[in-house]
CSV table of C-alpha atoms in Angstrom, one decimal:
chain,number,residue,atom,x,y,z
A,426,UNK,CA,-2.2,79.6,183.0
A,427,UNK,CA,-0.8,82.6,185.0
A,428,UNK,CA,2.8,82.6,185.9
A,429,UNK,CA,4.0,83.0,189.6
A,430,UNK,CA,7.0,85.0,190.6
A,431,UNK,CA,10.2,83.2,190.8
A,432,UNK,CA,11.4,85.1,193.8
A,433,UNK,CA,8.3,85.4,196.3
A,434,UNK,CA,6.1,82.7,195.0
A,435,UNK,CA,3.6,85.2,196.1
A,436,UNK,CA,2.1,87.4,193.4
A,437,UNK,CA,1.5,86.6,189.5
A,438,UNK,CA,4.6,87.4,187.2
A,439,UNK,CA,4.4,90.4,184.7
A,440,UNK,CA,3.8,89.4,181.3
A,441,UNK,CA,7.2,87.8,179.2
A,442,UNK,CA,8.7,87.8,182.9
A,443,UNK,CA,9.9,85.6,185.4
A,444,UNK,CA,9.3,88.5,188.6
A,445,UNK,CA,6.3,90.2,189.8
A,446,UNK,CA,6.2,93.6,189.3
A,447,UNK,CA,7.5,94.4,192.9
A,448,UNK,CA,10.1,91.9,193.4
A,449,UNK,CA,11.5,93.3,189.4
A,450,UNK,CA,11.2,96.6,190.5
A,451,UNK,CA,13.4,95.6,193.9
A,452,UNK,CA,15.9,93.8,191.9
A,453,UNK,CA,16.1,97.2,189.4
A,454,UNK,CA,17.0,99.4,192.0
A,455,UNK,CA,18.9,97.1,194.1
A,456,UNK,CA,20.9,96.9,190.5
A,457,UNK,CA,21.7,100.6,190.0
A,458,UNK,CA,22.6,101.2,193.8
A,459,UNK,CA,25.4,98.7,193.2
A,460,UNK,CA,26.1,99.9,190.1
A,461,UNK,CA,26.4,103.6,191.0
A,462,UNK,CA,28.5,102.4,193.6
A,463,UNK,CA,30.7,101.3,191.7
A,464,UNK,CA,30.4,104.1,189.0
A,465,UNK,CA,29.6,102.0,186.0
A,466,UNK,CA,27.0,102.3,183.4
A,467,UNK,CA,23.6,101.2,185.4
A,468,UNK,CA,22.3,99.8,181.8
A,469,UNK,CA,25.1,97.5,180.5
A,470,UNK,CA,27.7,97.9,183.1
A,471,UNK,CA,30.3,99.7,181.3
A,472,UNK,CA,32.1,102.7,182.4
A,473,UNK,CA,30.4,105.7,181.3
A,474,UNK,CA,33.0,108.4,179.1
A,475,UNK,CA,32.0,111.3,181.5
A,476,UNK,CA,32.5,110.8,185.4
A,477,UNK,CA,29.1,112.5,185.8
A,478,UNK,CA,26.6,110.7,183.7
A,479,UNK,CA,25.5,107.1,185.1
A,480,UNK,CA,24.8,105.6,181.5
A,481,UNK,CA,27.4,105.3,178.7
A,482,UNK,CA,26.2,106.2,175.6
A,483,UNK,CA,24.9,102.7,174.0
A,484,UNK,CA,23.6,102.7,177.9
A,485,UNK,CA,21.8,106.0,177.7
A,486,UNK,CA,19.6,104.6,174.4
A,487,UNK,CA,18.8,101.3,175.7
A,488,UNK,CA,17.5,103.3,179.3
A,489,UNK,CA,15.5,106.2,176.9
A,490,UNK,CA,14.0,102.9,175.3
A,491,UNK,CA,12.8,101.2,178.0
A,492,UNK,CA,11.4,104.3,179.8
A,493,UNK,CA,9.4,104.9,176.9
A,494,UNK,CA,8.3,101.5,176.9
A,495,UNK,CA,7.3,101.8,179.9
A,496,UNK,CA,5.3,104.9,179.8
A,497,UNK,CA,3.4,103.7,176.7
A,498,UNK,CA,2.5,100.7,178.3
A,499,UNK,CA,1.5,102.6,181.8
A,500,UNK,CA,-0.8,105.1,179.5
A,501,UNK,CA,-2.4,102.4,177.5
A,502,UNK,CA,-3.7,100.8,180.9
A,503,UNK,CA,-4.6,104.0,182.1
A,504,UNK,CA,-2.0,105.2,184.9
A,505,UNK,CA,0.0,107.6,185.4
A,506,UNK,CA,3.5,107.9,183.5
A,507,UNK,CA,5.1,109.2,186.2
A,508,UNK,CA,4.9,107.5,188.6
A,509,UNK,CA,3.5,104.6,187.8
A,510,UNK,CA,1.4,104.1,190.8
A,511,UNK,CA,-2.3,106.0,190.5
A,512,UNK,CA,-4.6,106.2,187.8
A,513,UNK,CA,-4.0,109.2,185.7
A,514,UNK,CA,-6.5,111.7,185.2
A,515,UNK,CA,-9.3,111.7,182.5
A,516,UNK,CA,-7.7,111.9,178.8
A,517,UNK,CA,-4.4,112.6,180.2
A,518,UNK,CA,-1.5,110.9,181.0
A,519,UNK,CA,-0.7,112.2,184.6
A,520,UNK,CA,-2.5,111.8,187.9
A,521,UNK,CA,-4.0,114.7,190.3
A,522,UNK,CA,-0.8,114.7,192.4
A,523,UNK,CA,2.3,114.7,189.7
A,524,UNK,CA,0.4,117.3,187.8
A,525,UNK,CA,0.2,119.4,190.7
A,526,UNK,CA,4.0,118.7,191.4
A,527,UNK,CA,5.3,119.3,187.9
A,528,UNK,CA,3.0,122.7,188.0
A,529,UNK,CA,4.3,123.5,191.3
A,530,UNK,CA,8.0,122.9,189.5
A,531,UNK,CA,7.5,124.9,186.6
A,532,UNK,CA,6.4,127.7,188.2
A,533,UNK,CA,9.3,128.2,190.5
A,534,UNK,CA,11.7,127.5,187.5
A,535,UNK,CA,9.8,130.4,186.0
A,536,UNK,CA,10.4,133.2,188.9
A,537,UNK,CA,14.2,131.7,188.9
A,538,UNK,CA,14.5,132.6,185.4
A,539,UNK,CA,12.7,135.6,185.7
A,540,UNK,CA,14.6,137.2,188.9
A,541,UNK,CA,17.9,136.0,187.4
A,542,UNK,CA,16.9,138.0,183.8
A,543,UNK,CA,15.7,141.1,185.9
A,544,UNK,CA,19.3,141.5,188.0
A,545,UNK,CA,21.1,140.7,185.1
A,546,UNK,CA,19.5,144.3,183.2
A,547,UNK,CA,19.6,146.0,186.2
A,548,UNK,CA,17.2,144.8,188.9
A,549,UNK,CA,14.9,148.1,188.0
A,550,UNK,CA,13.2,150.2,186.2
A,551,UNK,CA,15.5,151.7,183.3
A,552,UNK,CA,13.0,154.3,183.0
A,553,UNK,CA,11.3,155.8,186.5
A,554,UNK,CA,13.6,153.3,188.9
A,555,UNK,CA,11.3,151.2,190.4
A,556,UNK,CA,12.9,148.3,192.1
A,557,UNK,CA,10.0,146.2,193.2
A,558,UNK,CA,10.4,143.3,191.3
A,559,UNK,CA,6.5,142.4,191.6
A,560,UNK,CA,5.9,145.1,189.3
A,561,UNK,CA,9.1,144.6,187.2
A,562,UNK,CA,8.4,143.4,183.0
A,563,UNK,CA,10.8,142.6,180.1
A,564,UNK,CA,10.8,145.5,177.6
A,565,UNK,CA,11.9,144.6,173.8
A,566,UNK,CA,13.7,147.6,173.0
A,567,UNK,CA,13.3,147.2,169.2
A,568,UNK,CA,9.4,146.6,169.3
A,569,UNK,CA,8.1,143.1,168.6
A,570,UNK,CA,7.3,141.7,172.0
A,571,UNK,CA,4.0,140.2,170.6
A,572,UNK,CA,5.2,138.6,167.9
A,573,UNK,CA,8.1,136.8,169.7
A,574,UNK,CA,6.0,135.5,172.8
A,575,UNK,CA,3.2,134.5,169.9
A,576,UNK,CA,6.3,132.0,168.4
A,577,UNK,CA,7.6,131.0,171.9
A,578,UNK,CA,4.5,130.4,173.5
A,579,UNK,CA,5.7,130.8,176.9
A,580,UNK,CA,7.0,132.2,180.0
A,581,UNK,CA,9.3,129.4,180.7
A,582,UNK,CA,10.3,129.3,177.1
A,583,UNK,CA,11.0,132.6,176.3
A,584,UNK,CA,13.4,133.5,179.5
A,585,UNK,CA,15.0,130.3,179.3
A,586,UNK,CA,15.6,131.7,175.3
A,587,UNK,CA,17.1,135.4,176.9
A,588,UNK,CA,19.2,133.3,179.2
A,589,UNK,CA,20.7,131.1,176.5
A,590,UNK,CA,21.4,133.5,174.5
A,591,UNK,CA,23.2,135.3,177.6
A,592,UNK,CA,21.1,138.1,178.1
A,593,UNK,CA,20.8,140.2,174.4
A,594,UNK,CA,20.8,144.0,174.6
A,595,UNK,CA,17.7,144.0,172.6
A,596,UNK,CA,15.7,143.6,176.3
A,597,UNK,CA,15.3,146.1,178.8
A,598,UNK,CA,13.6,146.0,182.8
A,599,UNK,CA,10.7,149.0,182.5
A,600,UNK,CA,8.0,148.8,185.4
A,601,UNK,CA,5.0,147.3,184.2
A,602,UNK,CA,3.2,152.3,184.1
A,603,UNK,CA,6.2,152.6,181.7
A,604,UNK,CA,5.8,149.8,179.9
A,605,UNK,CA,2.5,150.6,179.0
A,606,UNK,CA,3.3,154.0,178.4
A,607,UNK,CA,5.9,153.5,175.8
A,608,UNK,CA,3.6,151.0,173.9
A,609,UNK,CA,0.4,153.5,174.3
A,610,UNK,CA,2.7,156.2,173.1
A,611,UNK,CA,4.6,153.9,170.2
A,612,UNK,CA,7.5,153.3,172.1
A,613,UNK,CA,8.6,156.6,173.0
């Protein structure tokens, strides 16, 4: 026998629950408003140690639980675990549109990181000065550019690495001719 919602009396409650999911997901949010409000812990209610953060720590687990929980659930019915709503795309766990907007996302993260690593070694050219900074490249001054972006895989990845590690002297900003011509000419 299917359960009905508590609340509405409308639609069929979600399994081991006593709401739909749309009244639940109402009550959730209508929950952390108050809550953040009042600055507390939107989990268990607590105050959090950190004025910043909206879950304490016991808070923050339980949350990272239940998201989880959530998304595993959403993927093994087929839609997406972002947002829940559409059905994700063929073997993945995503749909068209929050694919597109986390692409979208990670590519402007990218030309931030990149611009901020290029002004901070100068903003051009260290060889010819060329300032254009569509023709602008990261130079490993020691050699061993391949090998590194072979470990780290990726763009994002290895300028958020130059930026952690606040911007090493072992990089340098040549234009993309000398660039090539110190690797063609063994890094002379």
């Amino acid at each position: 026998m299917e359960k009905i919602c508590s609340k509405c009396n409308k639609n069929s409650a979600a399994t081991g629950h006593k709401l739909c999911a749309v009244c639940g997901e109402y009550r959730r949010a209508k929950s952390k408003e108050i809550r953040s409000k009042e600055g507390i812990c939107h989990s268990c209610g607590k105050r959090p140690s950190e004025e910043t953060r909206k879950y304490c720590a016991i808070g923050r687990s339980v949350s990272l639980m239940a998201q989880r929980k959530r998304r595993e659930e959403a993927h093994k019915v087929g839609i997406c675990v972002r947002c829940f709503q559409k059905k994700a795309e063929e073997g993945l766990k995503r749909c068209r549109e929050c694919l597109s907007d986390i692409t979208i996302n990670l590519n402007a993260r990218i030309r931030e990181l990149r611009l901020k690593i290029l002004e901070a070694y100068g903003g051009k050219c260290s060889c010819c000065g060329e300032d254009s900074k569509y023709f602008l490249t990261i130079d490993h001054v020691n050699g061993g550019g391949y090998k590194e972006r072979k470990i780290l895989k990726s763009n994002l990845v290895f300028y958020s690495s130059i930026v952690d590690r606040n911007f090493p002297h072992d990089y340098q900003v040549l234009c993309w001719n000398c660039n090539c011509a110190r690797q063609m000419n063994s890094g002379i």
